[in-house]
Coordinates of N, CA and C in Angstrom, one line a residue:
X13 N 87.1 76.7 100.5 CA 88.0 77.6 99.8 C 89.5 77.2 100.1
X14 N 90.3 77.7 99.3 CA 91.9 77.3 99.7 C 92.5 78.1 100.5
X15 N 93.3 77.5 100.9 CA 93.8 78.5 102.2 C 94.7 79.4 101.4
X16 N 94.8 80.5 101.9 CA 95.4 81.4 101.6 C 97.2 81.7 102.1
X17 N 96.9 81.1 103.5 CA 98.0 81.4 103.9 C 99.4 80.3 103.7
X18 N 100.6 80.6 104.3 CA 101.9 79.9 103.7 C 101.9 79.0 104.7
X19 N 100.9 77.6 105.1 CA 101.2 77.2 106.3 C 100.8 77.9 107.2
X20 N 100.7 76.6 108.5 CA 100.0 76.7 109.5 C 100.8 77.1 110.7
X21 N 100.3 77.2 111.9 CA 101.7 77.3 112.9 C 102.4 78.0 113.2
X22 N 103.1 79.2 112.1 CA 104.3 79.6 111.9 C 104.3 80.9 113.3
X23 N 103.3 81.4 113.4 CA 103.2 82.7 114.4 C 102.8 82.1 115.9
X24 N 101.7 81.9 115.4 CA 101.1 81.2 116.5 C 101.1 79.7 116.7
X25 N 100.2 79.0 117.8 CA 100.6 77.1 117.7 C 99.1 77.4 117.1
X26 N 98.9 76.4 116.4 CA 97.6 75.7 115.3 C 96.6 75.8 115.8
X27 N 96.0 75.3 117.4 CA 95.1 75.3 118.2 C 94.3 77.1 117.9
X28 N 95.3 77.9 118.5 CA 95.1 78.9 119.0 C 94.6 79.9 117.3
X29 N 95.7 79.3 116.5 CA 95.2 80.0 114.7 C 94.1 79.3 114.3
X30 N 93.3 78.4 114.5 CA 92.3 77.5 114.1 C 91.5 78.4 114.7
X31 N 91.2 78.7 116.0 CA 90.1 79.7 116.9 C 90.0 80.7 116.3
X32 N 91.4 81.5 116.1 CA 91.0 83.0 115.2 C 90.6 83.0 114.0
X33 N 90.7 81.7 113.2 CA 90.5 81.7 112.0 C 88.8 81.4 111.6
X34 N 88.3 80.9 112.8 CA 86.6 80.4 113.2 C 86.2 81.7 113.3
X35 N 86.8 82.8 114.2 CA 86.0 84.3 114.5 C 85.9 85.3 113.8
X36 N 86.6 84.8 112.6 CA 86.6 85.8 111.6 C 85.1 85.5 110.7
X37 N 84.4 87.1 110.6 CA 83.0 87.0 109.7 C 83.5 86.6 108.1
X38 N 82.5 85.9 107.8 CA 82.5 85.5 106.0 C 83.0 87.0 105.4
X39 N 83.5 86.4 104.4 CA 84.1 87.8 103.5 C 82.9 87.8 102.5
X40 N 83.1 89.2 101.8 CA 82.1 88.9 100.7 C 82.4 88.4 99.6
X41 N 81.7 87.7 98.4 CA 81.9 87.0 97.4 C 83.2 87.5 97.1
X42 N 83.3 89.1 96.4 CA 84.5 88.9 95.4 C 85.4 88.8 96.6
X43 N 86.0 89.4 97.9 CA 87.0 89.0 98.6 C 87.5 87.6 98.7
X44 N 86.3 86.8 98.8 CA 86.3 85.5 99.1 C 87.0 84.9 97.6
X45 N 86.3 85.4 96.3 CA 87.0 85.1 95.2 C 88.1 85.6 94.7
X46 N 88.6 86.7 95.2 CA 90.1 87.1 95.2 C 90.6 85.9 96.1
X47 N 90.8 85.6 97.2 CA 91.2 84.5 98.0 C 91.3 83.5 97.4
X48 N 90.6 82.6 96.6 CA 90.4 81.8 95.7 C 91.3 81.7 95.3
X49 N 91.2 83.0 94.0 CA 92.7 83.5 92.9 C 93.6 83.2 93.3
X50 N 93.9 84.2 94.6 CA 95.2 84.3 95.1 C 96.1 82.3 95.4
X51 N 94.9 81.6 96.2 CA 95.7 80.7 96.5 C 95.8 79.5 95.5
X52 N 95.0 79.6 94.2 CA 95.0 78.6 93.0 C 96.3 79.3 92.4
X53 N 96.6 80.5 92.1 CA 97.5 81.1 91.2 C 99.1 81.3 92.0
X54 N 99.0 81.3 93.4 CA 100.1 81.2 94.1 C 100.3 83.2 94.4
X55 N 99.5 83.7 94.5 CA 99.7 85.2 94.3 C 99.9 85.7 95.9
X56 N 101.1 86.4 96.3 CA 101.2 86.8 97.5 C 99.6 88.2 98.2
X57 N 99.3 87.5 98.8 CA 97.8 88.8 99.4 C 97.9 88.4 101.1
X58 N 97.1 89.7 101.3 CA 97.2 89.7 102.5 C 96.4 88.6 103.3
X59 N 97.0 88.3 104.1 CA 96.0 87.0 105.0 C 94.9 87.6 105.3
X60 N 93.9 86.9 105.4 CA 92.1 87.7 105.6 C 92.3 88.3 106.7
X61 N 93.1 87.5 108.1 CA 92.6 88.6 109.7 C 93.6 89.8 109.2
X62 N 94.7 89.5 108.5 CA 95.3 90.7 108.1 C 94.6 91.9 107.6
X63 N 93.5 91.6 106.8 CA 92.7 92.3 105.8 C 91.7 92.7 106.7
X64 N 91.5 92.2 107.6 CA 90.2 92.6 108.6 C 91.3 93.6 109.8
X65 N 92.2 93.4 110.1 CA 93.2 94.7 110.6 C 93.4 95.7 109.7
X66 N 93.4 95.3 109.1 CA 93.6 96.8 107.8 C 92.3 97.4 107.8
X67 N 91.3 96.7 107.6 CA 90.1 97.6 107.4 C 89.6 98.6 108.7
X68 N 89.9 97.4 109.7 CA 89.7 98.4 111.1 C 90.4 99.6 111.6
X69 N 91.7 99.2 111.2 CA 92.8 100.5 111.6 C 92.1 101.7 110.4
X70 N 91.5 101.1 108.9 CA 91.4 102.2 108.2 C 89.9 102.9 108.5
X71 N 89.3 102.2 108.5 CA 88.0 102.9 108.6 C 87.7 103.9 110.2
X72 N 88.7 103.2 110.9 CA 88.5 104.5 112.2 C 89.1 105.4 111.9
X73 N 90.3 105.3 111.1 CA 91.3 106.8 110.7 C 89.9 107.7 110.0
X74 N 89.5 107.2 109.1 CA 88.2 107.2 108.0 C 86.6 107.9 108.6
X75 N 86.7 107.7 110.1 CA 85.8 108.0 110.6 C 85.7 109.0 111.4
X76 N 87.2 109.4 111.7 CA 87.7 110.2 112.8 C 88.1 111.2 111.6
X77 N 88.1 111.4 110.4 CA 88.2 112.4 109.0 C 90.1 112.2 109.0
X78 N 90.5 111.0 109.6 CA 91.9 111.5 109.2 C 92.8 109.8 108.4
X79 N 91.4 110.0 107.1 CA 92.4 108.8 106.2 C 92.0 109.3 104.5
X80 N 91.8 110.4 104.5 CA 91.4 111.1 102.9 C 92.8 110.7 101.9
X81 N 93.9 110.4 102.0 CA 94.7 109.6 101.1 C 95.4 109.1 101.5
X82 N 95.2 107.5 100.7 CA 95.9 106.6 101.1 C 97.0 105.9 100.6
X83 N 98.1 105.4 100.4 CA 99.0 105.1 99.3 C 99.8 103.5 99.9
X84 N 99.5 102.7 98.5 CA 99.6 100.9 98.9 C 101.0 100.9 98.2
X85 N 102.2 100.5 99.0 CA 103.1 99.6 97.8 C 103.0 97.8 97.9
X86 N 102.5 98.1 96.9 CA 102.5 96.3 95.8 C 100.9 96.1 95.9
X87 N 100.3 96.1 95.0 CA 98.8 96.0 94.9 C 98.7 94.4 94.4
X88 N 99.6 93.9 93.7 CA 98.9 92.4 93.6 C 97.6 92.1 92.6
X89 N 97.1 91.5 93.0 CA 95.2 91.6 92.0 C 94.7 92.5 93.1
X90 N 95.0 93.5 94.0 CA 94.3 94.4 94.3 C 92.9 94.0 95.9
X91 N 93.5 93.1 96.3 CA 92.9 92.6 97.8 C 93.1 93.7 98.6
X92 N 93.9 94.1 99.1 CA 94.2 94.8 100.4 C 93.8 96.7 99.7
X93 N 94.0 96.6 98.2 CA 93.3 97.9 98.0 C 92.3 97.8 97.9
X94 N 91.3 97.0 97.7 CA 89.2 96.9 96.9 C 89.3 97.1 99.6
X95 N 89.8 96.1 99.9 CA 89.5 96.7 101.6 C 90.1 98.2 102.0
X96 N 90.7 99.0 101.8 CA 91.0 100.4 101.9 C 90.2 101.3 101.3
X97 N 90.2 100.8 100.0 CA 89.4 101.8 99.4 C 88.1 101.6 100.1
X98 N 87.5 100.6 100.4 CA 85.9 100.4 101.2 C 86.0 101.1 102.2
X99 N 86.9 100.9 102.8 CA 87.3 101.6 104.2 C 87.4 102.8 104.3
X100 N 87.2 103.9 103.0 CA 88.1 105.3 103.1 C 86.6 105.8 101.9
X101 N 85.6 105.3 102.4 CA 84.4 106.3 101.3 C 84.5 107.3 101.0
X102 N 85.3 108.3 101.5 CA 85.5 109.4 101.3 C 86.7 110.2 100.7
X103 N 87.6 108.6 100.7 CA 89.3 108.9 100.5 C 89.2 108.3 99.2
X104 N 90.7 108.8 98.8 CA 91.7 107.9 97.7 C 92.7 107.6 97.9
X105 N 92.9 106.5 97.1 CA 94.1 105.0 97.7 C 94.6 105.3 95.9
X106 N 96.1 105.7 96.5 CA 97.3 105.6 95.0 C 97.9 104.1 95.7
X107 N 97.7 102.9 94.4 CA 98.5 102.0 94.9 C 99.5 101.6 93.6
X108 N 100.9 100.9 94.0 CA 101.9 100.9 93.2 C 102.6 99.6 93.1
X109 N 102.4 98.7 91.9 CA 102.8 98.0 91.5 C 103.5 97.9 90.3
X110 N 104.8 96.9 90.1 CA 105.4 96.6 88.9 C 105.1 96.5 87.5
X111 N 104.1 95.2 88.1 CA 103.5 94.2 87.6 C 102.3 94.5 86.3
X112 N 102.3 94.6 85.7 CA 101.4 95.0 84.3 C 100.6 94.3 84.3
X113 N 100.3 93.1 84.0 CA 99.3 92.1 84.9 C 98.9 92.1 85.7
X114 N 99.3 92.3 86.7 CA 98.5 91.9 88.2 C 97.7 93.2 88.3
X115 N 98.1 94.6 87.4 CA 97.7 96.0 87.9 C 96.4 95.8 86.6
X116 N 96.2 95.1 85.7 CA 95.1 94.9 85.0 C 93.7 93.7 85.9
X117 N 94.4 92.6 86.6 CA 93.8 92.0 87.4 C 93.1 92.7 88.2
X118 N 93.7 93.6 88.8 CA 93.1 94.4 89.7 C 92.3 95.5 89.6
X119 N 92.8 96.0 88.2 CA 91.8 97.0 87.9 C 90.4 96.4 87.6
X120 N 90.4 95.5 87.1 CA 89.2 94.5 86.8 C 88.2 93.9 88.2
X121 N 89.4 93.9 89.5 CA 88.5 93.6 90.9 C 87.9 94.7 90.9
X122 N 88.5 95.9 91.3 CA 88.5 97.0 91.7 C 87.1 97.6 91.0
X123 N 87.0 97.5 89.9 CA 85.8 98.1 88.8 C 84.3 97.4 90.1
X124 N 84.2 95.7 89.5 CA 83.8 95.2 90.3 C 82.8 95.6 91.4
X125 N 84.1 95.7 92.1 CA 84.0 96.3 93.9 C 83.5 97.7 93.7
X126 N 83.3 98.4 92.7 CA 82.6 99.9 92.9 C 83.6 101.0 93.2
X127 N 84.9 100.9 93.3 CA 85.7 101.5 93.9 C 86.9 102.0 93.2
X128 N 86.5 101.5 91.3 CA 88.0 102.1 90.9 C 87.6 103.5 90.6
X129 N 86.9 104.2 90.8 CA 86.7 105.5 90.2 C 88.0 106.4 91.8
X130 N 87.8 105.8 92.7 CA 88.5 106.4 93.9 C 90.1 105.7 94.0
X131 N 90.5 104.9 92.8 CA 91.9 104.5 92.9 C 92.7 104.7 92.0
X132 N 93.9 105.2 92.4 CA 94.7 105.4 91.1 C 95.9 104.1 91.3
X133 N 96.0 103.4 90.1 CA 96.8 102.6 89.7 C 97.8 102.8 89.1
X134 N 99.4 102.5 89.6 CA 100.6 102.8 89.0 C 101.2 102.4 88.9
X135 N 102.0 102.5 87.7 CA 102.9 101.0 87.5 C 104.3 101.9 87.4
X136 N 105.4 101.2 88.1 CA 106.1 101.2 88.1 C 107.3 100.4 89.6
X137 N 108.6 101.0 89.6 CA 109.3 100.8 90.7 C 109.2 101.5 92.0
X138 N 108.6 100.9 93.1 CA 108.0 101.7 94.0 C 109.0 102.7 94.5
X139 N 110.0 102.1 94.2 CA 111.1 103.3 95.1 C 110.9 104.6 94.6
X140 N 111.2 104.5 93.1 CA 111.0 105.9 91.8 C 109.9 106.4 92.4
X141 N 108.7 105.8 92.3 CA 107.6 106.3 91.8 C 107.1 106.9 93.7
X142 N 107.5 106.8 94.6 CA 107.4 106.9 95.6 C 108.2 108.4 95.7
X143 N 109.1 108.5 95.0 CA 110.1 110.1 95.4 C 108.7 111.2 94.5
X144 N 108.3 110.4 93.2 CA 107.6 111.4 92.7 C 106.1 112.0 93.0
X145 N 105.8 111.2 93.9 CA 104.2 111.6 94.7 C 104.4 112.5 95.3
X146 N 103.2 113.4 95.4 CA 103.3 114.5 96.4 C 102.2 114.3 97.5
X147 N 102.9 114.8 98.6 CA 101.8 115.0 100.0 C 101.1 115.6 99.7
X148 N 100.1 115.7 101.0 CA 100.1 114.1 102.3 C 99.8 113.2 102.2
X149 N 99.8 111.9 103.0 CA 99.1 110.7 102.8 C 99.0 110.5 104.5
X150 N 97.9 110.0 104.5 CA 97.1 109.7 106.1 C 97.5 108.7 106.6
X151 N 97.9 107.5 105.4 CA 98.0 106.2 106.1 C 98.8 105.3 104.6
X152 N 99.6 104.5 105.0 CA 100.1 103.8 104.0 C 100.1 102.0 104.2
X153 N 100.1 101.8 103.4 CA 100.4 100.3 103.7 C 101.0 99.4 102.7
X154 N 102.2 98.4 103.2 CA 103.4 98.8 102.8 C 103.5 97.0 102.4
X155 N 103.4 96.5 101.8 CA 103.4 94.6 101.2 C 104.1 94.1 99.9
X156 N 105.1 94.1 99.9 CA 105.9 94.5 98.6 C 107.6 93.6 99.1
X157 N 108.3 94.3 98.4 CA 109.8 93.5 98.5 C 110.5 93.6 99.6
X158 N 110.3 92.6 100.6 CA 110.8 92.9 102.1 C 112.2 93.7 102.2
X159 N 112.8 93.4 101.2 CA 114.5 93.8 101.6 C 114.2 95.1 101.3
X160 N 113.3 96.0 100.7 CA 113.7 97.1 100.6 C 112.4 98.2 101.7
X161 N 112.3 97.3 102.6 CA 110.9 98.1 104.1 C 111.2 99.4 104.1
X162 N 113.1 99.2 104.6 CA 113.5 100.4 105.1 C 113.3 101.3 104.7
X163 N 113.7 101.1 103.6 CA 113.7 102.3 102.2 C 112.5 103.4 101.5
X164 N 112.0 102.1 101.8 CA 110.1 102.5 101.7 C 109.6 103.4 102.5
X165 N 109.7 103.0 104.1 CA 109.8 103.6 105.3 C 110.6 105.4 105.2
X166 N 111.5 105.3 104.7 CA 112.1 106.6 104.4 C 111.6 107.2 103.5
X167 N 111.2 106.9 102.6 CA 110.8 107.5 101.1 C 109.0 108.3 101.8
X168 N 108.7 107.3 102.6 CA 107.3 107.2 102.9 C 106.9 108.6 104.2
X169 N 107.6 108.5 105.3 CA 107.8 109.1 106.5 C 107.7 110.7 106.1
X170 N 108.4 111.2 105.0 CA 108.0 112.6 104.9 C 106.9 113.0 104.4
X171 N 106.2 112.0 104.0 CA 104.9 112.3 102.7 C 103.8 111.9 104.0
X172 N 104.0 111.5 105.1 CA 102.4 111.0 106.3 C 102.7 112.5 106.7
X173 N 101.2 112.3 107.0 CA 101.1 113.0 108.3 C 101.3 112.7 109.4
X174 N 101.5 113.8 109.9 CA 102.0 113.8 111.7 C 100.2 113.1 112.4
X175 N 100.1 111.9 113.0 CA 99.2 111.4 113.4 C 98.8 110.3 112.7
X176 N 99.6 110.4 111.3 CA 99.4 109.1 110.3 C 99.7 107.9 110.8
X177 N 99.3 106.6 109.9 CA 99.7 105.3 109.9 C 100.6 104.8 108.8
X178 N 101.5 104.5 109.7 CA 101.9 103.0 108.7 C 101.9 102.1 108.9
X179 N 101.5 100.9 107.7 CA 101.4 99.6 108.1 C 102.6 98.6 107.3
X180 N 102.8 97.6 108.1 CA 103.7 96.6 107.0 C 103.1 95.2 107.1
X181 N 103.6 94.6 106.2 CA 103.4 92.9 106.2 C 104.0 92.0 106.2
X182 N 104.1 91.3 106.8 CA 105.2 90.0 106.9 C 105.9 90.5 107.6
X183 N 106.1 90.5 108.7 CA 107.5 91.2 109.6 C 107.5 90.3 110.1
X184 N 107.3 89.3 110.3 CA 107.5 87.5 111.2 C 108.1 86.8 110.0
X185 N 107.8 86.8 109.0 CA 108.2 86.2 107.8 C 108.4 84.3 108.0
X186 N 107.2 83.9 108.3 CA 106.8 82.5 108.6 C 107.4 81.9 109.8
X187 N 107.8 83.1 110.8 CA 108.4 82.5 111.7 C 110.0 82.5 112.1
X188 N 110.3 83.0 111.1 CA 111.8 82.9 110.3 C 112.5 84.0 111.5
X189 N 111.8 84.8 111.3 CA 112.7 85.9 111.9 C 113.1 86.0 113.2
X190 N 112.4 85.6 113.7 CA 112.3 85.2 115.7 C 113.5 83.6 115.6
X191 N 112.8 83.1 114.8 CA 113.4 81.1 114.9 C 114.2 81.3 113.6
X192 N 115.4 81.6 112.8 CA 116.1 81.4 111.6 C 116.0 80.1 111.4
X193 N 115.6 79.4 110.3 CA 116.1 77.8 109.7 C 117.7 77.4 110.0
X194 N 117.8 76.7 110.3 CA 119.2 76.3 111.2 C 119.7 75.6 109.7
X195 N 119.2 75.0 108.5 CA 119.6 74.3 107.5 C 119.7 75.4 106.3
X196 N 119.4 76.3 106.5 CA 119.3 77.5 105.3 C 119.5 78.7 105.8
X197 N 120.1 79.5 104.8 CA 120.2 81.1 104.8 C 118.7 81.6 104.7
X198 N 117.9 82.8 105.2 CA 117.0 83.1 104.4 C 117.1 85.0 104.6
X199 N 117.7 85.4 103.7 CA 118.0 86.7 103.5 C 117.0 87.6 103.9
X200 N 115.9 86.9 103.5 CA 114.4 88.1 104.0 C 114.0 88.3 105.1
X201 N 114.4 87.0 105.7 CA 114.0 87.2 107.3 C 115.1 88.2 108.2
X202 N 116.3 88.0 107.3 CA 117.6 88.7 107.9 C 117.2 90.3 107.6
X203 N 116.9 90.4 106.4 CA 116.6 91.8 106.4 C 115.5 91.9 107.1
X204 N 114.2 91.9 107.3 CA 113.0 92.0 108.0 C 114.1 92.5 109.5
X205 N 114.6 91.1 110.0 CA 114.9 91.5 111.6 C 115.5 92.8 111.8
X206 N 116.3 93.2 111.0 CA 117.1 94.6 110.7 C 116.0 95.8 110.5
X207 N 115.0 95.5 109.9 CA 114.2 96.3 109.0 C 112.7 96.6 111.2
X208 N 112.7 95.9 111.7 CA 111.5 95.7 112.6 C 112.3 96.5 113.7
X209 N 113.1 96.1 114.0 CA 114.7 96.6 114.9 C 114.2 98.6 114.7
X210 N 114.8 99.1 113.5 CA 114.5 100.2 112.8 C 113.3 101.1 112.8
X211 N 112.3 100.2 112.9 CA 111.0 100.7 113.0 C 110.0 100.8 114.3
X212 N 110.7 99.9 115.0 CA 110.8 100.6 116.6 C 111.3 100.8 117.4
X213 N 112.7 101.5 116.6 CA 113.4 102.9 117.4 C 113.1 104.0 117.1
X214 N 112.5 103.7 115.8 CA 112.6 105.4 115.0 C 112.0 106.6 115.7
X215 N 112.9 107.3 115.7 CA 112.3 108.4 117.2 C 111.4 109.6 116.0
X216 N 110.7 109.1 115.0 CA 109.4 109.5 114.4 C 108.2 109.2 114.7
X217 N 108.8 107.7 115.2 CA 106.9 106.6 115.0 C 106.8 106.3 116.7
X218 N 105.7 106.1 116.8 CA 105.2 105.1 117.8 C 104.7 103.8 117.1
X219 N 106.0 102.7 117.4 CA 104.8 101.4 116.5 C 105.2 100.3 117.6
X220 N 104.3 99.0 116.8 CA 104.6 97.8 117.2 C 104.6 97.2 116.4
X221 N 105.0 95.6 116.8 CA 104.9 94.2 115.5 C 103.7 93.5 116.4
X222 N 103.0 92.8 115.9 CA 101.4 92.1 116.1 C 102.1 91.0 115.3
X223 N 101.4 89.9 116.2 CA 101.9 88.6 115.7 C 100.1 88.2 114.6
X224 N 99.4 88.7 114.4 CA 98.2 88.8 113.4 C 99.2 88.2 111.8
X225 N 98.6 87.3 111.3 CA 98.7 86.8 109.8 C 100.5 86.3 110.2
X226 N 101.2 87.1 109.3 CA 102.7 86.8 109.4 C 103.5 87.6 109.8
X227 N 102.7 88.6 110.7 CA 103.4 89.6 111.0 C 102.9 90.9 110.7
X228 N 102.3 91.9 111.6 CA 102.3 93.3 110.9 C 102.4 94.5 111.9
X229 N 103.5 95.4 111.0 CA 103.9 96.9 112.3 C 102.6 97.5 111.9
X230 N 102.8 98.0 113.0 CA 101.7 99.3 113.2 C 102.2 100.3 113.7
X231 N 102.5 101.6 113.1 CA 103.3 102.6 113.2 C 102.4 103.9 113.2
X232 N 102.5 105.1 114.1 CA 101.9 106.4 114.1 C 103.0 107.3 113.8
X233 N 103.2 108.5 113.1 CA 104.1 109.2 113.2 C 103.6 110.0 113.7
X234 N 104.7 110.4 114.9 CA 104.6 111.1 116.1 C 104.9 113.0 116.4
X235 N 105.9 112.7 115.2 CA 106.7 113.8 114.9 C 107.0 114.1 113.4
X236 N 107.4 115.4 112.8 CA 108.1 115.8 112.0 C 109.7 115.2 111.5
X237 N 109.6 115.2 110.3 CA 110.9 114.4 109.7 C 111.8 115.9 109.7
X238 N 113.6 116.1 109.8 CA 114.0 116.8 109.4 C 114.0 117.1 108.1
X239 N 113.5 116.5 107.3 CA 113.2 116.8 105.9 C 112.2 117.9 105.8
X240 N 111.0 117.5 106.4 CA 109.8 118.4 106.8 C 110.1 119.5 107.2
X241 N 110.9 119.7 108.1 CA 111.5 120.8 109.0 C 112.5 121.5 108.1
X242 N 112.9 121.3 107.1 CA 114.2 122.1 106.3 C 115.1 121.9 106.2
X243 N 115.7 120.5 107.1 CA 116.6 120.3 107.2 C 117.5 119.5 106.0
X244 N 118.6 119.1 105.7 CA 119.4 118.7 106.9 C 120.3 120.0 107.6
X245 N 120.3 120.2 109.5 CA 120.9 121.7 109.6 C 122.3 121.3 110.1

């Protein structure tokens, strides 16, 4: 199969990503043929250990009765949603992309995979379409236009629940963000560092960054937003 990922190295040294990349169990066919897609067509998806973190974080929220909705920004051909939605038998996953194509791609995995009857697909600008959802959501997961994390993160924080997750992707951003290219600007990594900085101080969340795939926070909200509370006082 093709690799999926952007290069080798970038998080970890090669030795050590070659081992993790052995311990990972076979995916099943269509995963493995979304994978395919993703890396013949150039389509950004989540790295598979990424996808196997996501399913774990989801299916124990899922198990424990606290992941009944779930909400994806940027679905893509719909990888990291056909794994959430498996993960949440009992939940539904609103996921939100631009993309008119990629949201027909996916509806097409998704059928597939047994699991579009439990997804709603939405097209538009995540930011918009983010103010107009209504709570709660148990857990979110967040793969979309890095420069706007923060934003997301804000939009997102009043709609979890208190004990919720959020997840992000790429917060290493090939490496970039820890090591900047000394021959290039790269804006994304600049915002990322700004945007990781943010997301564990926020005296809402309990999170971390995991050096897994390219990077992913793991965030609990710990507390109420003053939005939630009535505020601003």
């Amino acid at each position: 199969m093709a690799a999926v990922k952007d290069g080798t190295g970038h998080i970890l040294r090669a030795p050590q990503e070659r081992y993790l990349e052995r311990l990972q169990p076979p995916r099943d066919p269509l995963l493995a043929e979304m994978e395919a897609y993703a890396a013949e067509h150039d389509v950004p998806i989540a790295d598979p250990e990424v996808g196997r973190l996501l399913d774990v974080l989801t299916r124990s929220r899922a198990l424990a009765g606290g992941a009944r909705r779930v909400v994806e920004v940027g679905t893509a051909i719909g990888y990291a949603t056909l794994i959430l939605a498996r993960a949440t038998p009992e939940g539904r996953v609103v996921t939100i992309d631009r993309d008119p194509e990629m949201l027909e791609r996916a509806r097409g995995y998704l059928e597939r995979g047994g699991v579009l009857d439990r997804v709603e697909l939405v097209e538009g600008e995540a930011l918009a379409v983010l103010d107009r959802l209504e709570p709660p959501f148990d857990l979110a997961w967040i793969d979309a236009e890095k420069a706007d994390y923060r934003r997301y993160l804000d939009r997102l924080l009043p709609r979890v629940t208190v004990g919720g997750m959020l997840l992000f992707d790429n917060l290493l951003w090939k490496g970039h963000v820890a090591e900047p290219p000394e021959d290039e600007d790269d804006p994304t990594a600049e915002a990322l560092h700004a945007f990781n900085a943010y997301l564990m101080m926020h005296p809402q969340l309990r999170s971390q960054v995991l050096g897994t795939g390219d990077g992913v926070g793991v965030a609990t909200k710990i507390q109420q937003t003053i939005l939630e509370l009535g505020g601003p006082f």
